[in-house]
XYZ file of C-alpha atoms in Angstrom:
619
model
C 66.032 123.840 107.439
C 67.397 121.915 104.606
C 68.099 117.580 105.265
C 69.996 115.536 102.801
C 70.963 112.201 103.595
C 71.266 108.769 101.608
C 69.435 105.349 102.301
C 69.865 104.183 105.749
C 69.870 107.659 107.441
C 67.454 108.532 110.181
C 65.917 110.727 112.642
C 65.221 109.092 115.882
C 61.536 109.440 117.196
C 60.960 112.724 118.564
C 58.446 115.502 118.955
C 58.631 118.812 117.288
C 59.104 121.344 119.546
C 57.246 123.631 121.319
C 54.338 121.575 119.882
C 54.853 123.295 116.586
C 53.135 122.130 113.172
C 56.142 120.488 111.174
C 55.687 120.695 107.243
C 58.291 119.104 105.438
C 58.765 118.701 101.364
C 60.653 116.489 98.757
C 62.280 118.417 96.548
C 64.759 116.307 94.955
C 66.021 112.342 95.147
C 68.282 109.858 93.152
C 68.080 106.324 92.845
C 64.593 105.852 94.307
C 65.041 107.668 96.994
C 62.752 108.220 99.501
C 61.506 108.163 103.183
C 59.146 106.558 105.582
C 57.528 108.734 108.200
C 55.879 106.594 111.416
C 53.683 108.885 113.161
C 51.502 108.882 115.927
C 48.470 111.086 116.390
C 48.214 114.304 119.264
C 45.698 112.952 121.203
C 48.029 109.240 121.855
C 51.567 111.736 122.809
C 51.133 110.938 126.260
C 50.890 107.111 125.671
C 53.902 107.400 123.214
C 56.392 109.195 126.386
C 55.077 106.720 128.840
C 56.095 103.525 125.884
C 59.089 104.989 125.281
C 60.284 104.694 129.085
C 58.651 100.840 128.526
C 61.577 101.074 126.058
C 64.551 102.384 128.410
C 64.539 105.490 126.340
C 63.197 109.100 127.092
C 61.334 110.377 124.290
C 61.869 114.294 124.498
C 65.523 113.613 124.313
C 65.042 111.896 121.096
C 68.130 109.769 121.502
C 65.846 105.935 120.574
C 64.881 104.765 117.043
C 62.312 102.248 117.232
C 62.316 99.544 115.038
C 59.617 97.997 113.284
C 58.702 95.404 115.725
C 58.515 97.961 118.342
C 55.790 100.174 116.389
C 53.877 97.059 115.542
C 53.471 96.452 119.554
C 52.877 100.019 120.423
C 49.749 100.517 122.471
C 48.539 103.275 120.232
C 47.986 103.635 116.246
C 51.152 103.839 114.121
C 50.681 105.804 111.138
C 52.790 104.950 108.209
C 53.502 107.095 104.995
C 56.049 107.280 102.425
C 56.969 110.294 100.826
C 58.671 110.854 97.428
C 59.736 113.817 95.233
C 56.942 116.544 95.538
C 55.438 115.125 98.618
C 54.627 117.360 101.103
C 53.903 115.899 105.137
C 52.386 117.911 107.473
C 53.236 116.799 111.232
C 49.945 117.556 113.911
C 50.894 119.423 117.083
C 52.880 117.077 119.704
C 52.946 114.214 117.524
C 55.720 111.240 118.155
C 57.131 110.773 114.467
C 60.122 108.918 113.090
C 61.829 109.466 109.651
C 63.844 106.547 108.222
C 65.181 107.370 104.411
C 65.823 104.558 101.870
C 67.470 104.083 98.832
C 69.547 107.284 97.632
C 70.006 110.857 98.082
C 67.035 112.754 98.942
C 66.785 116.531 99.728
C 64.048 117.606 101.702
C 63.367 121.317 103.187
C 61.253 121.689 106.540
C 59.803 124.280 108.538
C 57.413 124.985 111.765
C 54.588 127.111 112.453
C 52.996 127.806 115.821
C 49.446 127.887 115.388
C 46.971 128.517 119.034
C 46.877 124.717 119.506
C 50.815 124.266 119.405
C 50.496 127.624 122.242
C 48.171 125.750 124.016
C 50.141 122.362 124.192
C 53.563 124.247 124.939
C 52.744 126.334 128.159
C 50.553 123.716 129.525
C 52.675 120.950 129.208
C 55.791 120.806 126.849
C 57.439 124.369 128.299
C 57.082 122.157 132.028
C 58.929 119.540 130.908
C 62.066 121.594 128.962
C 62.113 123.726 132.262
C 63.469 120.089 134.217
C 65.471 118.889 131.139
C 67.616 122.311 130.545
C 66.227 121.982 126.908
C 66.420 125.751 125.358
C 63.161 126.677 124.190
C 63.822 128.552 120.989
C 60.380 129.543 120.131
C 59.676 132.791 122.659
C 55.741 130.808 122.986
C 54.982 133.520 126.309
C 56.150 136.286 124.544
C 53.933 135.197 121.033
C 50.672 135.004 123.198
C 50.995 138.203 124.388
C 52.059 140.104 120.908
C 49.171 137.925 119.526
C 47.065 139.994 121.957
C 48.329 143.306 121.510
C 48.298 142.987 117.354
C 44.159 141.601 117.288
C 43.257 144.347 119.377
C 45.226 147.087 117.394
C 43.493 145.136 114.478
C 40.484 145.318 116.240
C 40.127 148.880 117.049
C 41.254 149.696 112.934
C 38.362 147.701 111.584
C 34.729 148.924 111.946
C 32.628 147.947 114.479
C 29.833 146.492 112.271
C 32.245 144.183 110.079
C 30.995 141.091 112.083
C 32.900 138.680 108.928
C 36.186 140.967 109.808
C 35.782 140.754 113.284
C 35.094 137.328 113.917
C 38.677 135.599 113.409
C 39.587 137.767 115.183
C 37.265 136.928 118.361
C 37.977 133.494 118.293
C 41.454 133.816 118.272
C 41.075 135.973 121.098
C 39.031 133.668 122.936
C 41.892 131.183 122.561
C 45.040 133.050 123.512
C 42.948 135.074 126.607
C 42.874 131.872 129.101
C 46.817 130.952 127.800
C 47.235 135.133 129.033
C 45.458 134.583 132.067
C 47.296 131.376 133.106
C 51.199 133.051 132.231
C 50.046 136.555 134.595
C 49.228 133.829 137.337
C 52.435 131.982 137.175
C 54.181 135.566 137.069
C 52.302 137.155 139.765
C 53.339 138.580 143.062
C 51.466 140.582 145.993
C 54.322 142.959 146.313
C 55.009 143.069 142.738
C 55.197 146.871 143.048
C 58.222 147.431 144.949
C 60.285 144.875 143.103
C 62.728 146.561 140.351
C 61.655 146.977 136.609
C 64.406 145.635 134.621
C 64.254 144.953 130.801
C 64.274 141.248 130.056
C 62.887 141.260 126.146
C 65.193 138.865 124.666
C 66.187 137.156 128.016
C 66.266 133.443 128.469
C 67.003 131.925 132.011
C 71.007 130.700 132.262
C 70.060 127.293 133.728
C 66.946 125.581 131.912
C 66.940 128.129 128.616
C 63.547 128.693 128.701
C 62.223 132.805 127.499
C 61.820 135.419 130.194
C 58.238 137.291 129.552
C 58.091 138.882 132.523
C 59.048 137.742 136.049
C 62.697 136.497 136.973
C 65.516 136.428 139.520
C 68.396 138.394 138.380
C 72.450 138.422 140.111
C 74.420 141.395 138.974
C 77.462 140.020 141.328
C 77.713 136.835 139.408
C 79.158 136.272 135.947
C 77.953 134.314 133.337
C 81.095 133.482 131.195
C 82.820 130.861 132.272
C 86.117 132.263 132.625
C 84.228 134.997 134.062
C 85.152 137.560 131.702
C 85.422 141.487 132.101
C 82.378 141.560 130.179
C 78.602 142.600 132.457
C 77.289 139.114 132.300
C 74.487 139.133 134.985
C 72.612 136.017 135.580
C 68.892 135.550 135.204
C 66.479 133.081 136.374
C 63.358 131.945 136.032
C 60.589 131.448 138.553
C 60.383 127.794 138.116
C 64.136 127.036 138.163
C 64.401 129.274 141.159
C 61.796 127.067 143.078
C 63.873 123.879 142.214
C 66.342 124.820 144.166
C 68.927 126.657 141.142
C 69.931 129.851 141.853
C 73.906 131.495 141.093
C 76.119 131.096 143.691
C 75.667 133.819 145.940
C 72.768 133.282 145.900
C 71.724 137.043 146.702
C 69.591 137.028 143.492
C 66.788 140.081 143.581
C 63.226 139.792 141.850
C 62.381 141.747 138.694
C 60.196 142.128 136.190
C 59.856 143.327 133.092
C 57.419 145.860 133.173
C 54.539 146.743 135.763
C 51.882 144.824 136.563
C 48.990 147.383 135.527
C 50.019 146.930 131.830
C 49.362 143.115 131.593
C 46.268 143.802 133.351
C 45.175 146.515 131.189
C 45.802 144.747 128.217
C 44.101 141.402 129.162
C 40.706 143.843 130.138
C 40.993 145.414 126.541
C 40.646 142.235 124.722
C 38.263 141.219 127.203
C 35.871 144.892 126.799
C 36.286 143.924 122.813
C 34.988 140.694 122.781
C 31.766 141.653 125.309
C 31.450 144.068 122.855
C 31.079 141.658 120.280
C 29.482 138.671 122.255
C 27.054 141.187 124.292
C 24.975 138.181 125.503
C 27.790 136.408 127.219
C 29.368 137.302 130.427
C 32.958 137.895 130.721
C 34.835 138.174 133.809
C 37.829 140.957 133.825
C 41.492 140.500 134.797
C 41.863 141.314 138.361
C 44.607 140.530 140.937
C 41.864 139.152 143.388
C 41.559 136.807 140.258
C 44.708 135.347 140.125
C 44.966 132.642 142.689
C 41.572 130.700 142.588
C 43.327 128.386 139.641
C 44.926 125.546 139.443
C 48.170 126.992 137.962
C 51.402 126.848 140.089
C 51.747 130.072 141.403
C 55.878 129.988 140.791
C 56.803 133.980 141.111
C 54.698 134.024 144.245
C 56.660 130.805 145.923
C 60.116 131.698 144.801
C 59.392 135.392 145.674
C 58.575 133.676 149.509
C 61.245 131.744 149.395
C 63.503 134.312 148.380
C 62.418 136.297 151.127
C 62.795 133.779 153.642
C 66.566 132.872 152.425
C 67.297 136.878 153.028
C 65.672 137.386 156.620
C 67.990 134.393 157.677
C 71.296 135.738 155.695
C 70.607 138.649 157.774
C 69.946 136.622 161.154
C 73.014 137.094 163.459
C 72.057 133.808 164.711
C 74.404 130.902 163.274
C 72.032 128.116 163.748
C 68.854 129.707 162.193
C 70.957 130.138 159.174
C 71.792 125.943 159.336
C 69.084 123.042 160.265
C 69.035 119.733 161.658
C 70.240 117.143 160.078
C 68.117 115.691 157.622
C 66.191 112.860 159.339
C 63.709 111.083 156.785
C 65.538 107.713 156.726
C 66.256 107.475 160.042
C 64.594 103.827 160.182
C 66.142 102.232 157.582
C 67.971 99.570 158.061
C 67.443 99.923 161.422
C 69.898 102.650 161.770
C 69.982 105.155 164.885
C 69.400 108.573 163.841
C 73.031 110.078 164.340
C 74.043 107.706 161.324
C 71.595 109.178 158.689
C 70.844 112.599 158.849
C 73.262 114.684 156.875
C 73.168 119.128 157.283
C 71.223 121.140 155.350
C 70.519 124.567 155.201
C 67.256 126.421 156.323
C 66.044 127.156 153.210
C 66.571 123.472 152.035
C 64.018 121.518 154.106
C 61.168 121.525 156.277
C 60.696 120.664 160.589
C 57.989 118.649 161.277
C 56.298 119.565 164.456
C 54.284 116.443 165.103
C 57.247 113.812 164.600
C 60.104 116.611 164.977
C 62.052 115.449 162.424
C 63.996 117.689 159.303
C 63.068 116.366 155.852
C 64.969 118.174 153.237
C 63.328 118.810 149.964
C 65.211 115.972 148.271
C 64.273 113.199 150.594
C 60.602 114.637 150.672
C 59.890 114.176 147.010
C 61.488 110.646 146.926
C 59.573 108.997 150.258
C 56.725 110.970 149.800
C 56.057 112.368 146.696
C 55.802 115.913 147.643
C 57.211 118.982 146.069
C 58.534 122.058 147.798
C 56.112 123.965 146.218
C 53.436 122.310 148.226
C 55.198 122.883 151.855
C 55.414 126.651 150.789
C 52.282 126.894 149.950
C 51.267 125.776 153.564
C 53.517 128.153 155.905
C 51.204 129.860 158.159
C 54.093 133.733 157.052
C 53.363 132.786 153.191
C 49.750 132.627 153.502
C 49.914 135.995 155.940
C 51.941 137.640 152.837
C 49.298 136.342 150.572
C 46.518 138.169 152.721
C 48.409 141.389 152.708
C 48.969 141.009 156.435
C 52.156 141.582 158.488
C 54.419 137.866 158.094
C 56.123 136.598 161.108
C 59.151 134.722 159.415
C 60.108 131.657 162.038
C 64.247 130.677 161.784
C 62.869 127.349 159.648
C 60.048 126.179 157.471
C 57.429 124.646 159.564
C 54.630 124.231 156.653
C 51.159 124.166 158.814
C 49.333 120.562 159.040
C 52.556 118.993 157.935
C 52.799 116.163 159.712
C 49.318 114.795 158.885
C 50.432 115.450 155.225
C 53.447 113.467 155.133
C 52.018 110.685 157.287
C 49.057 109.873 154.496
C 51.496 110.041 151.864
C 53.634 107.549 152.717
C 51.786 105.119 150.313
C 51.256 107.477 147.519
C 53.769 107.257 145.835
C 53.324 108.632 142.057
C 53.347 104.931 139.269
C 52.911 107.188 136.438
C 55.144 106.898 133.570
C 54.862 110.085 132.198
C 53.397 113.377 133.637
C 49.785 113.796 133.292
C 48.842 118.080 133.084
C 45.491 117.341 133.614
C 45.689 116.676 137.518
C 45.999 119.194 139.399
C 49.248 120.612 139.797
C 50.643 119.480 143.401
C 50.140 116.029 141.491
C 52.120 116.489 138.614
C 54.780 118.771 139.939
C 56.541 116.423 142.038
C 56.378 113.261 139.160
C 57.625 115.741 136.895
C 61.082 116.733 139.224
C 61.145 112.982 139.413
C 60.845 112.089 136.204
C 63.328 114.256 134.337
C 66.855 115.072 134.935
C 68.867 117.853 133.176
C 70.851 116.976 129.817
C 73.668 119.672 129.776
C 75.312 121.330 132.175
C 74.516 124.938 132.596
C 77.781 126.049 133.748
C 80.278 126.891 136.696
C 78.371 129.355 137.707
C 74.823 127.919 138.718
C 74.059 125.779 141.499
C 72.074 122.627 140.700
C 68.735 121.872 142.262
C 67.374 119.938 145.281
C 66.163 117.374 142.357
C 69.090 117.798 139.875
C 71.389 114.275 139.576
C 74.887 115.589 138.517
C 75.438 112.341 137.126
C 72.862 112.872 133.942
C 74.954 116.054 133.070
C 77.394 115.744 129.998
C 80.055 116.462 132.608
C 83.209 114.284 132.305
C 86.563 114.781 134.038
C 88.024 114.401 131.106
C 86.375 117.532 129.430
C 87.909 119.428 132.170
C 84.832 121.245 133.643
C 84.393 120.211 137.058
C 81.775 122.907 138.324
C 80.840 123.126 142.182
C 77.772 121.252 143.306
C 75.323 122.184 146.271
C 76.176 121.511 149.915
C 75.336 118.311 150.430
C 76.887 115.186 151.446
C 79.951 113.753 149.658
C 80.438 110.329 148.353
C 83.250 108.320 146.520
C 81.921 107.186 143.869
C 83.608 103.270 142.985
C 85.310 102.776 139.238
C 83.252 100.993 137.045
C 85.376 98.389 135.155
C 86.606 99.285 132.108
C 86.937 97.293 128.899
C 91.003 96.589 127.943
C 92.118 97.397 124.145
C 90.667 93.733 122.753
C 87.294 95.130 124.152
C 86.997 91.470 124.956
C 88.629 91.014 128.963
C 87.316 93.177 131.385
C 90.055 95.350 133.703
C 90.055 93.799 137.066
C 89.601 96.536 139.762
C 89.451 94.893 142.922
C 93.090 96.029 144.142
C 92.301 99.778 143.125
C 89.119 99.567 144.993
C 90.247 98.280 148.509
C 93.497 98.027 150.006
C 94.337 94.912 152.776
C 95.594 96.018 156.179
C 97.362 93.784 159.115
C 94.694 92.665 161.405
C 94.852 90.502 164.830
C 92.779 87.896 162.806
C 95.253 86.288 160.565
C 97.136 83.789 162.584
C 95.980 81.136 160.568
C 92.123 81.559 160.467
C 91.574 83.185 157.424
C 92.750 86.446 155.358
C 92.807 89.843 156.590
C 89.846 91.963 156.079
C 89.585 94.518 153.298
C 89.020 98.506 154.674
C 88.030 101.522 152.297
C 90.431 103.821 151.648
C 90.593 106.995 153.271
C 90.078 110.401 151.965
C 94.166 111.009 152.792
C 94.532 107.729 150.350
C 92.524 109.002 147.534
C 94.148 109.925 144.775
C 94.062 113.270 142.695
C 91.106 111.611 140.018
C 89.184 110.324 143.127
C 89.050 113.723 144.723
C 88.254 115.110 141.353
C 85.308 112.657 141.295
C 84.090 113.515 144.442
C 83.970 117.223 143.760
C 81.760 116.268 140.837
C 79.574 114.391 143.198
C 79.713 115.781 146.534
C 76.275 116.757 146.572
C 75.091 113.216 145.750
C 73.626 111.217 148.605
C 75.627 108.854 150.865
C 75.059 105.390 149.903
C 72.949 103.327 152.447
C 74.712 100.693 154.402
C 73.705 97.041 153.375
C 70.570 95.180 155.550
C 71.902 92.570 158.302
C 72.655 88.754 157.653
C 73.091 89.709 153.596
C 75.291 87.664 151.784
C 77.544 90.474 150.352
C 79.601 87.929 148.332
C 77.125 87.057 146.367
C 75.382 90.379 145.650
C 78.698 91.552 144.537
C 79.201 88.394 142.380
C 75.944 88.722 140.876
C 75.930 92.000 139.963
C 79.679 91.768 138.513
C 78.088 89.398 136.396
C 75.721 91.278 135.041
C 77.643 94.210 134.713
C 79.903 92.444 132.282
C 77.543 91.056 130.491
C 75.820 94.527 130.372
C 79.566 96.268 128.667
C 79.664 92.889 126.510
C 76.246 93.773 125.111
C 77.260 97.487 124.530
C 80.347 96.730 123.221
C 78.427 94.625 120.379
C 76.036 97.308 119.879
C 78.852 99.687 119.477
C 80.729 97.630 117.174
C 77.771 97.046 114.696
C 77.474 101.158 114.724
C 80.524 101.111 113.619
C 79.996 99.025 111.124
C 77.204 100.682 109.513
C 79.082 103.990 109.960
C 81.731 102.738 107.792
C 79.283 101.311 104.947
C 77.627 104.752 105.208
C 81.370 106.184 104.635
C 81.784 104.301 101.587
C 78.682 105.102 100.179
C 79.068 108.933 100.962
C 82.446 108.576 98.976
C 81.405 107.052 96.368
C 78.621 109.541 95.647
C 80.953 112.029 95.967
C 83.200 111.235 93.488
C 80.467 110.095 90.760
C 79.413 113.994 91.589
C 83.198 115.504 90.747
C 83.309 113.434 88.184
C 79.963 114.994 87.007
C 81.664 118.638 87.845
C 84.324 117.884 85.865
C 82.564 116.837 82.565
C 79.787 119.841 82.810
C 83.098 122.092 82.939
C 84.827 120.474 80.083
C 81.342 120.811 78.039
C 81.137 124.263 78.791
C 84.173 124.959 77.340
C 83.936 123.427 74.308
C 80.646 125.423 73.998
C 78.675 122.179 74.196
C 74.737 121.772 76.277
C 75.940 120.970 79.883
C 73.959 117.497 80.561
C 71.898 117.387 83.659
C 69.398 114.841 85.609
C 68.237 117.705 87.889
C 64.254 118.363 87.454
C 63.641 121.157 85.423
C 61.739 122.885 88.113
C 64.112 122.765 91.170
């Protein structure tokens, strides 16, 4: 990749991804021009996320640049170079860098390499986090580990088996990539994974978070991808950990496949295992089994979606009506002192779990926000999932009752996760849930996908005014209220009280006092409102106020600070603009010095005179 920018350009603090190695080199400047890197070591990346949220800012979605004042109060080292012409920085693994460039024009060329410590960082932490953010993953890291595999033991078998100096890179990558193996067959695993259907998926990515398809997934054929749907076979595909989130396509009849059987991981993960005893004949090395593939603290993912997905099919097919819908969802039911008809709202079976000790319906939403607990970890306790698990017969109930669930709930109540940024090293029913959370998806995957139980429609880049409206989940439906708007001085603030609330006659206003204000109703709406709330209908109801508060004021209050919020942003914006133009100038200005430099070169060339040139010989 090739940058060129002039003094004052930037790229906001970010990792690289995938928790590549960047390398990037100088290869020409004018006028002085150069840039200054601020860089923070691998070990301090997990202090740098949780300073950035200090900051209002999310670092992975590299949308802050700090300023020099921030750095200097980081709680970490700040590492500070500048590079010129024929400077070459190399950028460590998961490292939180900034690049500002000063002066003039400077071209720079950069590139990436994955080396096992940049595997190693990506599946057991950065992959996680693009998986909740919708960020595409680019580098196929899964499908590298395995190649990796497959090319040192075809390497391995071609050299001779006394050439301990040949063989030895070649055992210690092995002895690298072999637990990352181990740790992608357990998150792809399944008990039944012999009667699902072998479908090729080499090349795939999942349609919802991007991330690459190595070997388990959840596939649609009735669905298509192309929004229009287009004539075109556009099936939809899945991954495991999207699918246990709650995403699926909207029929939501997706099927399990994988890529290729089982046996061949397995056989290939024993290989490199019988070549490195072979080598290391005093050390004792375990071999891949299926027996060895749930004692680890890896999320299990194609086993819980798999379970899920079956339990979402045996109720499709249920003749009953209400085993296919639950209870209301009842895990507010004391707030405010509200009676339980007032707070519940439907959910589907497969959304939620029935507490036998308080019988109560907590959806998965409501269950990660009061009590910091993942799905994954109510699936993982249902008396017909552990059954399947033992490769006994499963006795699915109409609902998820997960076993010991009420004494679960009950002692988390005051547990709820402080952590600014996700810590991997925890097991993973600790990080799981304060990683759905934490991080909200940054595009919009299309029409065709159905959001999450922990997606928030409103961190999409989905705008009415774009046009794309998409269909949320089945959820409650709120209105949401019109933020005020600046008018065309960006000074005065649009007053939206009378759009807001309409006055009706009341018995009440014979003298003592105005009539009260009543929401509009959903046949008063008007065509942008309902457009609105098909963009947020599966948002939650807001809660109703506490007694004896002073709504007035609250709503005075915050007004206040709401304009003096826009006031601030409208500053902000108007110094961007500011620069932008400066930046304008300068861009035009170079541009013509640089026709003007065309022009002469082709007027010497005709003449037959030496074209004159400041390039560097060598470039």
């Amino acid at each position: 990749m090739t940058y060129i920018g002039i003094g004052d350009t930037f790229t906001p603090g970010h990792k690289d991804l995938c928790g590549s190695v960047g390398q990037n080199l100088m290869l020409y400047a004018e006028n002085g021009g150069c840039s200054f890197w601020f860089m923070a070591a691998t070990e301090d990346a997990r202090e740098a996320g949780s300073y950035w949220r200090d900051l209002g800012h999310e670092l992975d979605l590299e949308t802050h640049v700090a300023t020099v004042d921030e750095f200097s109060k980081a709680p970490f080292p700040v590492y500070i170079c500048q590079q010129a012409v024929g400077d070459f920085v190399i950028v460590p693994p998961s490292s939180c860098h900034q690049v500002i460039n000063s002066c003039g024009l400077t071209v720079k060329i950069a590139w990436s390499r994955m080396i096992p410590k940049s595997l190693d960082i990506a599946i057991k932490g950065e992959l996680r986090i693009y998986q909740r953010v919708c960020r595409n993953e680019v580098y196929r890291t899964k499908t590298t580990v395995a190649v990796a595999i497959q090319n040192c033991v075809k390497e391995w078998n071609s050299r001779d088996s006394s050439d301990n100096d040949g063989l030895q890179p070649l055992a210690l990558l092995l002895l690298q990539l072999l637990p990352l193996y181990k740790q992608m067959m357990i998150e792809s695993y399944d008990v039944n994974h012999a009667s699902y259907l072998t479908k090729a998926l080499d090349g795939e990515s999942c349609h919802c978070c991007g991330a690459d398809v190595w070997q388990s997934a959840f596939v649609c054929d009735q669905c298509n991808i192309y929004d229009p749907p287009s004539s075109e076979v556009g099936y939809i595909v899945i991954c495991p950990p999207c699918y246990l989130d709650g995403r699926s396509c909207r029929c939501r009849t997706m099927q399990p496949v994988q890529d290729r059987p089982f046996a061949e991981l397995l056989e290939l993960g024993n290989t490199a295992l019988q070549l490195l005893s072979m080598y290391r004949s005093h050390d004792s090395i375990p071999v891949f089994a299926e027996d060895s593939l749930y004692a680890e603290n890896v999320p299990p993912y194609f086993r819980m979606s798999c379970f899920l997905h079956l339990f979402r099919r045996e109720t499709e097919l249920s003749n009953n009506k209400r085993s296919r819908q639950a209870s209301g969802c009842n895990t507010y039911r004391n707030l405010h002192i509200r009676r339980p008809d007032q707070d519940p709202h439907p959910i589907p079976t497969d959304s939620g779990a029935i507490c036998e000790g308080c019988h109560l319906t907590h959806c998965f939403r409501h269950t990660l926000e009061k009590f910091n607990i993942h799905c994954a970890s109510l699936l993982l306790r249902i008396p017909a999932y552990m059954d399947i698990q033992k490769g006994e017969s499963a006795n699915l109930k109409p609902s998820l009752v997960p076993h010991d669930w009420h004494r679960l709930h009950n002692s988390s109540r005051s547990s709820q996760s402080k952590e600014k940024y996700p810590s991997f090293d925890s097991t993973w029913e600790e990080w799981l849930p304060c990683l759905a959370s934490m991080y909200q998806p940054q595009r919009y995957p299309g029409s065709s996908i159905v959001l999450g139980w922990y997606d928030e429609i409103e961190s999409y880049s989905l705008r009415i005014n774009n046009g794309a409206t998409g269909r949320a989940n089945d959820r409650s439906r709120r209105t949401k209220r019109k933020k005020p708007q600046l008018s065309s001085s960006s000074s005065e603030l649009t007053s939206l009280t009378s759009d807001e609330y309409e006055p009706r006659p009341s018995a009440r206003t014979n003298g003592k006092g105005p009539a009260r204000k009543r929401p509009r109703t959903s046949k008063e709406l008007s065509s942008d409102d309902a457009l609105s709330m098909d963009v947020t209908k599966h948002i939650l109801p807001k809660r109703a106020p506490a007694p004896n508060v002073k709504r007035q004021s609250l709503s005075t209050t915050s007004r206040d600070d709401q304009i003096s919020r826009l006031l601030q942003r409208v500053e902000h914006l108007e110094r961007a603009q500011d620069v932008a133009r400066v930046r304008e100038d300068a861009l035009h200005e170079r541009l013509q010095s640089l026709e003007a430099e065309l022009s002469s070169i082709k007027a010497g060339t005709r003449t037959g005179e030496q074209p004159q040139s400041n390039w560097h010989s060598w470039y």
